[in-house]
Short mmCIF file of C-alpha atoms in Angstrom, two decimals:
data_model
loop_
_atom_site.label_atom_id
_atom_site.label_comp_id
_atom_site.label_asym_id
_atom_site.label_seq_id
_atom_site.Cartn_x
_atom_site.Cartn_y
_atom_site.Cartn_z
CA UNK A 763 27.90 -48.28 -41.84
CA UNK A 764 26.07 -46.97 -44.88
CA UNK A 765 22.59 -47.87 -43.66
CA UNK A 766 20.13 -46.55 -41.02
CA UNK A 767 20.87 -47.54 -37.43
CA UNK A 768 18.32 -47.37 -34.58
CA UNK A 769 19.48 -46.25 -31.17
CA UNK A 770 17.46 -46.77 -27.99
CA UNK A 771 17.83 -44.27 -25.14
CA UNK A 772 16.48 -44.85 -21.65
CA UNK A 773 16.40 -41.96 -19.16
CA UNK A 774 15.77 -42.92 -15.54
CA UNK A 775 15.73 -40.86 -12.33
CA UNK A 776 16.29 -42.67 -9.08
CA UNK A 777 13.31 -41.00 -7.34
CA UNK A 778 11.20 -38.98 -9.76
CA UNK A 779 9.12 -40.07 -12.78
CA UNK A 780 10.80 -38.85 -15.97
CA UNK A 781 8.95 -37.68 -19.07
CA UNK A 782 11.53 -35.81 -21.11
CA UNK A 783 10.51 -34.29 -24.41
CA UNK A 784 13.24 -35.19 -26.92
CA UNK A 785 13.48 -33.01 -30.02
CA UNK A 786 16.10 -32.78 -32.74
CA UNK A 787 17.09 -29.19 -33.56
CA UNK A 788 18.92 -27.59 -36.42
CA UNK A 789 21.71 -25.26 -35.27
CA UNK A 790 20.06 -22.03 -36.48
CA UNK A 791 16.63 -22.89 -35.07
CA UNK A 792 18.13 -23.92 -31.72
CA UNK A 793 20.14 -20.70 -31.49
CA UNK A 794 17.07 -18.55 -32.24
CA UNK A 795 15.04 -20.44 -29.64
CA UNK A 796 17.77 -20.02 -27.04
CA UNK A 797 18.03 -16.28 -27.70
CA UNK A 798 14.29 -15.78 -27.23
CA UNK A 799 14.34 -17.93 -24.11
CA UNK A 800 17.28 -16.08 -22.57
CA UNK A 801 15.64 -12.73 -23.29
CA UNK A 802 12.54 -13.84 -21.38
CA UNK A 803 14.67 -15.19 -18.54
CA UNK A 804 16.62 -11.92 -18.41
CA UNK A 805 13.44 -9.86 -18.14
CA UNK A 806 12.11 -12.06 -15.35
CA UNK A 807 15.46 -12.07 -13.55
CA UNK A 808 15.49 -8.25 -13.71
CA UNK A 809 11.95 -8.15 -12.28
CA UNK A 810 12.95 -10.43 -9.41
CA UNK A 811 15.99 -8.28 -8.59
CA UNK A 812 13.94 -5.07 -8.82
CA UNK A 813 11.22 -6.32 -6.47
CA UNK A 814 13.83 -7.81 -4.14
CA UNK A 815 15.69 -4.49 -3.91
CA UNK A 816 12.40 -2.64 -3.33
CA UNK A 817 11.54 -5.06 -0.53
CA UNK A 818 14.93 -4.81 1.16
CA UNK A 819 14.92 -1.01 0.88
CA UNK A 820 11.40 -0.86 2.32
CA UNK A 821 12.57 -3.00 5.24
CA UNK A 822 14.97 -0.19 6.21
CA UNK A 823 12.86 2.83 5.24
CA UNK A 824 9.51 1.59 6.54
CA UNK A 825 11.03 -0.33 9.47
CA UNK A 826 8.60 -3.15 8.70
CA UNK A 827 9.93 -6.67 9.13
CA UNK A 828 7.17 -7.97 6.86
CA UNK A 829 9.28 -6.78 3.92
CA UNK A 830 12.18 -8.81 5.29
CA UNK A 831 9.99 -11.92 5.37
CA UNK A 832 8.88 -11.21 1.81
CA UNK A 833 12.52 -10.79 0.76
CA UNK A 834 13.30 -14.24 2.17
CA UNK A 835 10.32 -15.75 0.37
CA UNK A 836 11.22 -13.99 -2.88
CA UNK A 837 14.85 -15.13 -2.63
CA UNK A 838 13.78 -18.76 -2.15
CA UNK A 839 11.14 -18.53 -4.89
CA UNK A 840 13.53 -16.91 -7.36
CA UNK A 841 16.21 -19.48 -6.61
CA UNK A 842 13.74 -22.32 -7.12
CA UNK A 843 12.47 -20.88 -10.42
CA UNK A 844 15.89 -20.49 -11.98
CA UNK A 845 17.10 -23.82 -10.65
CA UNK A 846 13.97 -25.57 -11.90
CA UNK A 847 14.56 -24.38 -15.50
CA UNK A 848 18.26 -25.27 -15.35
CA UNK A 849 19.82 -21.79 -15.30
CA UNK A 850 21.49 -22.29 -11.92
CA UNK A 851 23.05 -25.55 -13.07
CA UNK A 852 24.21 -23.86 -16.27
CA UNK A 853 25.75 -20.74 -14.72
CA UNK A 854 26.31 -21.27 -10.98
CA UNK A 855 27.43 -24.90 -10.67
CA UNK A 856 28.02 -26.24 -14.20
CA UNK A 857 30.59 -28.79 -12.97
CA UNK A 858 28.44 -30.27 -10.20
CA UNK A 859 25.60 -32.54 -11.36
CA UNK A 860 24.98 -33.36 -7.68
CA UNK A 861 24.05 -29.76 -6.85
CA UNK A 862 22.02 -29.48 -10.04
CA UNK A 863 19.95 -32.45 -8.94
CA UNK A 864 19.51 -31.65 -5.26
CA UNK A 865 19.17 -27.87 -5.14
CA UNK A 866 15.84 -28.00 -6.98
CA UNK A 867 14.26 -29.85 -4.06
CA UNK A 868 16.16 -27.92 -1.39
CA UNK A 869 14.88 -24.60 -2.74
CA UNK A 870 11.39 -26.06 -3.20
CA UNK A 871 11.37 -26.91 0.53
CA UNK A 872 12.58 -23.44 1.50
CA UNK A 873 9.94 -21.81 -0.71
CA UNK A 874 7.22 -23.97 0.85
CA UNK A 875 8.50 -22.92 4.30
CA UNK A 876 8.83 -19.16 3.72
CA UNK A 877 5.49 -18.78 1.92
CA UNK A 878 3.20 -19.56 4.90
CA UNK A 879 5.54 -17.70 7.27
CA UNK A 880 5.36 -14.60 5.10
CA UNK A 881 1.54 -14.74 4.97
CA UNK A 882 1.44 -15.33 8.73
CA UNK A 883 3.33 -12.09 9.36
CA UNK A 884 0.87 -10.11 7.23
CA UNK A 885 -2.24 -11.54 8.89
CA UNK A 886 -0.83 -12.24 12.33
CA UNK A 887 -3.86 -11.31 14.50
CA UNK A 888 -6.11 -13.72 12.62
CA UNK A 889 -3.84 -16.77 12.56
CA UNK A 890 -3.96 -17.22 16.33
CA UNK A 891 -7.39 -18.83 15.99
CA UNK A 892 -8.12 -22.46 15.28
CA UNK A 893 -4.57 -23.74 15.61
CA UNK A 894 -3.51 -22.22 12.27
CA UNK A 895 -0.52 -20.51 13.85
CA UNK A 896 0.67 -23.81 15.33
CA UNK A 897 0.22 -25.54 11.98
CA UNK A 898 2.34 -22.87 10.28
CA UNK A 899 5.13 -23.21 12.83
CA UNK A 900 5.15 -26.99 12.48
CA UNK A 901 5.05 -26.67 8.70
CA UNK A 902 8.00 -24.27 8.59
CA UNK A 903 10.11 -26.43 10.89
CA UNK A 904 9.27 -29.59 8.93
CA UNK A 905 10.15 -28.04 5.57
CA UNK A 906 13.47 -26.72 6.87
CA UNK A 907 14.31 -30.22 8.10
CA UNK A 908 13.27 -31.66 4.72
CA UNK A 909 15.53 -29.13 2.98
CA UNK A 910 18.48 -30.41 5.00
CA UNK A 911 17.57 -34.04 4.21
CA UNK A 912 17.20 -33.25 0.49
CA UNK A 913 20.59 -31.57 0.48
CA UNK A 914 22.46 -34.37 2.34
CA UNK A 915 20.74 -37.71 1.80
CA UNK A 916 17.63 -37.60 -0.40
CA UNK A 917 15.46 -40.72 -0.60
CA UNK A 918 12.33 -41.83 -2.42
CA UNK A 919 10.33 -41.29 0.78
CA UNK A 920 11.67 -37.74 1.24
CA UNK A 921 10.77 -36.99 -2.39
CA UNK A 922 7.14 -37.98 -1.76
CA UNK A 923 7.07 -36.04 1.52
CA UNK A 924 8.37 -32.88 -0.17
CA UNK A 925 5.68 -32.96 -2.86
CA UNK A 926 2.86 -33.69 -0.44
CA UNK A 927 4.10 -31.03 2.00
CA UNK A 928 4.21 -28.46 -0.80
CA UNK A 929 0.53 -29.11 -1.48
CA UNK A 930 -0.17 -28.73 2.24
CA UNK A 931 1.81 -25.46 2.27
CA UNK A 932 -0.42 -23.96 -0.42
CA UNK A 933 -3.55 -25.16 1.38
CA UNK A 934 -2.25 -23.63 4.60
CA UNK A 935 -1.62 -20.28 2.93
CA UNK A 936 -5.22 -20.07 1.80
CA UNK A 937 -6.47 -21.25 5.16
CA UNK A 938 -4.70 -18.25 6.72
CA UNK A 939 -6.03 -15.85 4.09
CA UNK A 940 -9.57 -17.21 4.39
CA UNK A 941 -9.50 -16.90 8.17
CA UNK A 942 -8.77 -13.18 7.83
CA UNK A 943 -10.92 -12.49 4.75
CA UNK A 944 -13.97 -11.58 6.80
CA UNK A 945 -12.12 -8.61 8.29
CA UNK A 946 -12.39 -6.88 4.93
CA UNK A 947 -8.70 -5.93 4.98
CA UNK A 948 -7.59 -4.81 1.50
CA UNK A 949 -4.05 -6.13 2.03
CA UNK A 950 -5.44 -9.58 2.84
CA UNK A 951 -7.39 -9.71 -0.37
CA UNK A 952 -4.44 -8.54 -2.45
CA UNK A 953 -2.27 -11.24 -0.87
CA UNK A 954 -4.91 -13.83 -1.71
CA UNK A 955 -5.06 -12.59 -5.29
CA UNK A 956 -1.27 -12.61 -5.54
CA UNK A 957 -0.91 -16.25 -4.58
CA UNK A 958 -3.51 -17.48 -7.10
CA UNK A 959 -1.09 -17.51 -10.10
CA UNK A 960 1.53 -19.40 -8.08
CA UNK A 961 -0.99 -22.00 -6.92
CA UNK A 962 -2.10 -22.53 -10.51
CA UNK A 963 1.53 -22.77 -11.64
CA UNK A 964 2.63 -25.22 -8.91
CA UNK A 965 -0.24 -27.64 -9.57
CA UNK A 966 1.17 -28.96 -12.93
CA UNK A 967 4.66 -29.30 -11.42
CA UNK A 968 3.37 -31.39 -8.53
CA UNK A 969 1.27 -33.50 -10.92
CA UNK A 970 4.36 -34.08 -13.05
CA UNK A 971 6.48 -34.97 -10.01
CA UNK A 972 3.90 -37.54 -8.94
CA UNK A 973 3.80 -39.08 -12.43
CA UNK A 974 0.25 -37.96 -13.23
CA UNK A 975 1.02 -35.86 -16.33
CA UNK A 976 3.97 -35.67 -18.74
CA UNK A 977 6.43 -32.82 -18.89
CA UNK A 978 5.37 -29.78 -20.93
CA UNK A 979 5.32 -26.01 -21.14
CA UNK A 980 3.31 -25.51 -17.94
CA UNK A 981 5.53 -27.80 -15.89
CA UNK A 982 8.68 -26.12 -17.17
CA UNK A 983 7.70 -22.45 -17.45
CA UNK A 984 4.39 -22.12 -15.60
CA UNK A 985 6.10 -21.07 -12.37
CA UNK A 986 7.92 -18.26 -14.17
CA UNK A 987 4.66 -16.90 -15.55
CA UNK A 988 2.87 -17.24 -12.20
CA UNK A 989 5.68 -15.55 -10.26
CA UNK A 990 5.89 -12.65 -12.72
CA UNK A 991 2.20 -11.96 -12.00
CA UNK A 992 2.48 -12.59 -8.26
CA UNK A 993 5.45 -10.35 -7.44
CA UNK A 994 3.98 -6.94 -8.41
CA UNK A 995 0.69 -7.78 -6.66
CA UNK A 996 2.37 -8.77 -3.40
CA UNK A 997 4.74 -5.80 -3.31
CA UNK A 998 1.76 -3.50 -3.91
CA UNK A 999 -0.15 -5.17 -1.08
CA UNK A 1000 2.82 -4.75 1.28
CA UNK A 1001 3.48 -1.13 0.33
CA UNK A 1002 -0.17 -0.10 0.70
CA UNK A 1003 -0.39 -1.91 4.05
CA UNK A 1004 2.83 -0.32 5.34
CA UNK A 1005 1.87 3.17 4.15
CA UNK A 1006 -1.51 2.87 5.87
CA UNK A 1007 0.10 1.74 9.12
CA UNK A 1008 2.71 4.49 8.93
CA UNK A 1009 0.00 7.04 8.21
CA UNK A 1010 -1.87 5.93 11.33
CA UNK A 1011 1.35 6.17 13.33
CA UNK A 1012 2.10 9.67 12.04
CA UNK A 1013 -1.47 10.68 12.82
CA UNK A 1014 -1.06 9.54 16.43
CA UNK A 1015 2.16 11.55 16.69
CA UNK A 1016 0.42 14.67 15.37
CA UNK A 1017 -2.55 14.51 17.76
CA UNK A 1018 -1.20 17.28 20.07
CA UNK A 1019 -1.10 19.76 17.17
CA UNK A 1020 -3.49 18.29 14.57
CA UNK A 1021 -7.20 17.72 14.39
CA UNK A 1022 -7.76 13.96 14.44
CA UNK A 1023 -10.57 14.05 11.87
CA UNK A 1024 -9.40 16.51 9.22
CA UNK A 1025 -5.61 16.41 9.83
CA UNK A 1026 -5.64 20.22 9.86
CA UNK A 1027 -3.82 22.22 12.54
CA UNK A 1028 -5.90 22.34 15.71
CA UNK A 1029 -6.81 25.45 17.71
CA UNK A 1030 -3.57 25.44 19.72
CA UNK A 1031 -1.32 25.29 16.68
CA UNK A 1032 -3.45 27.87 14.84
CA UNK A 1033 -3.15 30.29 17.75
CA UNK A 1034 0.62 29.79 17.85
CA UNK A 1035 0.86 30.72 14.16
CA UNK A 1036 -1.54 33.63 14.62
CA UNK A 1037 0.58 34.97 17.48
CA UNK A 1038 3.62 35.15 15.20
CA UNK A 1039 1.61 36.86 12.45
CA UNK A 1040 0.26 39.46 14.90
CA UNK A 1041 3.77 40.19 16.16
CA UNK A 1042 5.12 40.74 12.64
CA UNK A 1043 2.09 42.81 11.63
CA UNK A 1044 2.66 45.10 14.63
CA UNK A 1045 6.38 45.40 13.94
CA UNK A 1046 6.13 46.12 10.21
CA UNK A 1047 2.72 47.84 10.37
CA UNK A 1048 0.93 45.72 7.78
CA UNK A 1049 -2.38 43.89 7.82
CA UNK A 1050 -3.19 40.21 7.89
CA UNK A 1051 -6.34 38.40 6.87
CA UNK A 1052 -8.61 36.16 8.91
CA UNK A 1053 -11.43 34.18 7.34
CA UNK A 1054 -13.84 32.27 9.56
CA UNK A 1055 -15.79 29.47 7.82
CA UNK A 1056 -18.72 27.81 9.56
CA UNK A 1057 -20.48 24.67 8.30
CA UNK A 1058 -24.02 25.72 9.21
CA UNK A 1059 -25.74 22.45 8.21
CA UNK A 1060 -23.42 20.14 10.13
CA UNK A 1061 -26.15 19.37 12.67
CA UNK A 1062 -28.57 18.59 9.84
CA UNK A 1063 -26.12 16.08 8.36
CA UNK A 1064 -25.74 14.38 11.74
CA UNK A 1065 -29.50 14.29 12.40
CA UNK A 1066 -30.73 13.24 8.96
CA UNK A 1067 -27.81 11.17 7.67
CA UNK A 1068 -25.86 9.91 10.74
CA UNK A 1069 -22.70 11.18 12.38
CA UNK A 1070 -20.50 9.52 9.75
CA UNK A 1071 -21.99 11.64 6.96
CA UNK A 1072 -21.47 14.78 9.06
CA UNK A 1073 -17.81 13.83 9.52
CA UNK A 1074 -17.49 13.34 5.77
CA UNK A 1075 -18.87 16.83 5.23
CA UNK A 1076 -16.27 18.27 7.61
CA UNK A 1077 -13.45 16.39 5.87
CA UNK A 1078 -14.71 17.56 2.48
CA UNK A 1079 -14.81 21.17 3.66
CA UNK A 1080 -11.27 20.90 5.05
CA UNK A 1081 -10.03 19.52 1.74
CA UNK A 1082 -11.68 22.28 -0.27
CA UNK A 1083 -10.30 24.98 2.00
CA UNK A 1084 -6.80 23.62 1.45
CA UNK A 1085 -7.34 23.59 -2.31
CA UNK A 1086 -8.40 27.25 -2.55
CA UNK A 1087 -5.82 28.64 -0.12
CA UNK A 1088 -2.28 29.61 -1.01
CA UNK A 1089 0.75 27.63 0.10
CA UNK A 1090 1.72 30.37 2.54
CA UNK A 1091 -1.75 30.45 4.13
CA UNK A 1092 -2.73 28.40 7.16
CA UNK A 1093 -6.02 26.52 7.43
CA UNK A 1094 -7.02 25.27 10.89
CA UNK A 1095 -10.02 23.70 12.59
CA UNK A 1096 -11.19 25.87 15.47
CA UNK A 1097 -14.05 23.83 16.91
CA UNK A 1098 -16.72 21.34 15.86
CA UNK A 1099 -18.12 23.42 12.99
CA UNK A 1100 -15.68 26.35 12.53
CA UNK A 1101 -12.56 26.55 10.38
CA UNK A 1102 -10.21 29.52 10.13
CA UNK A 1103 -7.93 30.68 7.34
CA UNK A 1104 -4.95 32.87 8.21
CA UNK A 1105 -3.35 34.91 5.42
CA UNK A 1106 -0.10 36.81 5.65
CA UNK A 1107 1.74 38.53 2.86
CA UNK A 1108 0.97 40.83 -0.06
CA UNK A 1109 -2.81 40.88 -0.56
CA UNK A 1110 -5.64 43.35 -0.42
CA UNK A 1111 -9.38 43.46 0.20
CA UNK A 1112 -10.19 42.43 -3.37
CA UNK A 1113 -8.06 39.29 -3.09
CA UNK A 1114 -9.70 38.41 0.21
CA UNK A 1115 -13.19 38.86 -1.28
CA UNK A 1116 -12.26 36.70 -4.28
CA UNK A 1117 -10.94 33.98 -1.98
CA UNK A 1118 -14.14 34.02 0.09
CA UNK A 1119 -16.22 33.79 -3.09
CA UNK A 1120 -14.20 30.79 -4.27
CA UNK A 1121 -14.73 29.07 -0.93
CA UNK A 1122 -18.48 29.65 -1.21
CA UNK A 1123 -18.52 28.37 -4.80
CA UNK A 1124 -16.63 25.21 -3.87
CA UNK A 1125 -19.01 24.64 -0.98
CA UNK A 1126 -22.06 24.57 -3.22
CA UNK A 1127 -20.57 22.09 -5.67
CA UNK A 1128 -22.20 18.64 -5.40
CA UNK A 1129 -19.99 15.74 -4.41
CA UNK A 1130 -20.42 11.99 -4.35
CA UNK A 1131 -19.24 11.92 -0.74
CA UNK A 1132 -22.42 13.70 0.38
CA UNK A 1133 -26.01 12.46 0.04
CA UNK A 1134 -27.70 13.09 -3.29
CA UNK A 1135 -28.83 16.71 -3.53
CA UNK A 1136 -26.96 17.83 -0.40
CA UNK A 1137 -24.32 20.58 -0.44
CA UNK A 1138 -22.16 22.34 2.12
CA UNK A 1139 -23.91 25.39 3.53
CA UNK A 1140 -21.29 27.86 4.66
CA UNK A 1141 -21.14 31.12 6.55
CA UNK A 1142 -17.91 32.90 5.61
CA UNK A 1143 -16.79 35.93 7.60
CA UNK A 1144 -13.76 37.89 6.37
CA UNK A 1145 -11.77 40.53 8.22
CA UNK A 1146 -8.69 42.51 7.27
CA UNK A 1147 -6.95 42.61 10.64
CA UNK A 1148 -6.17 44.38 12.86
CA UNK A 1149 -9.25 46.59 13.08
CA UNK A 1150 -9.90 49.40 15.49
CA UNK A 1151 -12.78 47.41 16.95
CA UNK A 1152 -10.67 44.29 17.41
CA UNK A 1153 -7.92 46.26 19.17
CA UNK A 1154 -10.25 46.89 22.14
CA UNK A 1155 -10.53 43.11 22.65
CA UNK A 1156 -6.76 42.75 23.06
CA UNK A 1157 -3.70 42.31 20.91
CA UNK A 1158 -3.02 38.61 21.61
CA UNK A 1159 -4.05 35.73 19.33
CA UNK A 1160 -6.85 34.49 21.60
CA UNK A 1161 -8.42 37.93 21.77
CA UNK A 1162 -8.24 38.61 18.05
CA UNK A 1163 -9.68 35.24 17.03
CA UNK A 1164 -12.30 35.42 19.77
CA UNK A 1165 -13.39 38.85 18.56
CA UNK A 1166 -13.87 37.55 15.03
CA UNK A 1167 -15.91 34.56 16.24
CA UNK A 1168 -18.10 36.83 18.36
CA UNK A 1169 -18.70 39.22 15.46
CA UNK A 1170 -19.51 36.35 13.11
CA UNK A 1171 -22.03 34.87 15.56
CA UNK A 1172 -23.81 38.23 15.81
CA UNK A 1173 -24.32 38.45 12.04
CA UNK A 1174 -27.77 37.04 11.17
CA UNK A 1175 -27.88 34.33 8.50
CA UNK A 1176 -29.12 35.41 5.10
CA UNK A 1177 -30.27 32.50 2.87
CA UNK A 1178 -29.21 34.46 -0.20
CA UNK A 1179 -25.76 35.29 1.11
CA UNK A 1180 -22.70 33.25 2.18
CA UNK A 1181 -19.91 35.83 2.45
CA UNK A 1182 -19.81 38.55 5.11
CA UNK A 1183 -17.06 41.14 5.50
CA UNK A 1184 -15.81 43.14 8.47
CA UNK A 1185 -13.92 46.38 8.05
CA UNK A 1186 -14.25 46.65 4.26
#
């Protein structure tokens, strides 16, 4: 009309307070903003898919249903995030304003239901106390029902219930984590740390939904930032927890053939391997090496620094023996203080002496596992088998190893010497 005209626009939502930020964009500026925004969304969407695939794969490989629960939680959380910023309405149901309006609250309910259930599966032994487990079950059932109501016939009352229940869901998650915190479980603490960014991100959204603050960056994108921090932390907590449980399971399986403390082959398995070496040595007329290593100050560790420190010394010695031995050699624990190293293949007396010297050198190195100033005191007895003297004891594995132990026990300890040789 040739003169300025004022237009008044009123935006009203039937249930939720509305505080829309209205801004006039130039085409070029809007396009640049959209490109940056879509790049960020693409990176986050890729992270969600990556973590989701890792979780689903771990469900099969690790046979741990906790990963399945996390996959469900991550699916609901990812769906809520992308629906909350409008991407789902833009790409999945662009012709359905009804779905665009209702799916935000449906996915919010499912996220609030799967979150406590996921945490419950991680810390299941602790949630049985104080009625927390019952509260989680009731909470999950209530939020699933609310999701159905929000999808079919949402009301003002259901809107208030959803927001209040979401707050209760977050409180319940931390009640579960706090109840198990005193156990000192590392996975529990990582889970607690992982949910902190999400709690901080949900708080502005709930305040906006209840009309306490206007819409802004935190209400629109805070959940994306919080979830991008939460996902790597939670998947790390689950993987470390599952690996530790699987390691304990594999250790229990290996008890018949492995030493429970050091994870080295036990006496039975060592003798089985030695029997095969003796048979081949007799057939092809070559020698094999046996090195007996005794931790002579094991009793001192136990007396002066408790049994736990003595066990640490044994584990440290086992680790160092594995480091200095070849891949084809076998290191085994014979009894409480004795370890044995079996060598087969091309080697000579010089190589055996060098190996024994390296073992002695490693033993005297200080380590933070041991008390300050303490070192491993070793008695190392080497023999290039079979010897004429050992043949009189018998040609079986028990006899040959027993002969070496007997000979080593008869050698008096010399404070200035760690390595003793037999036959060379």
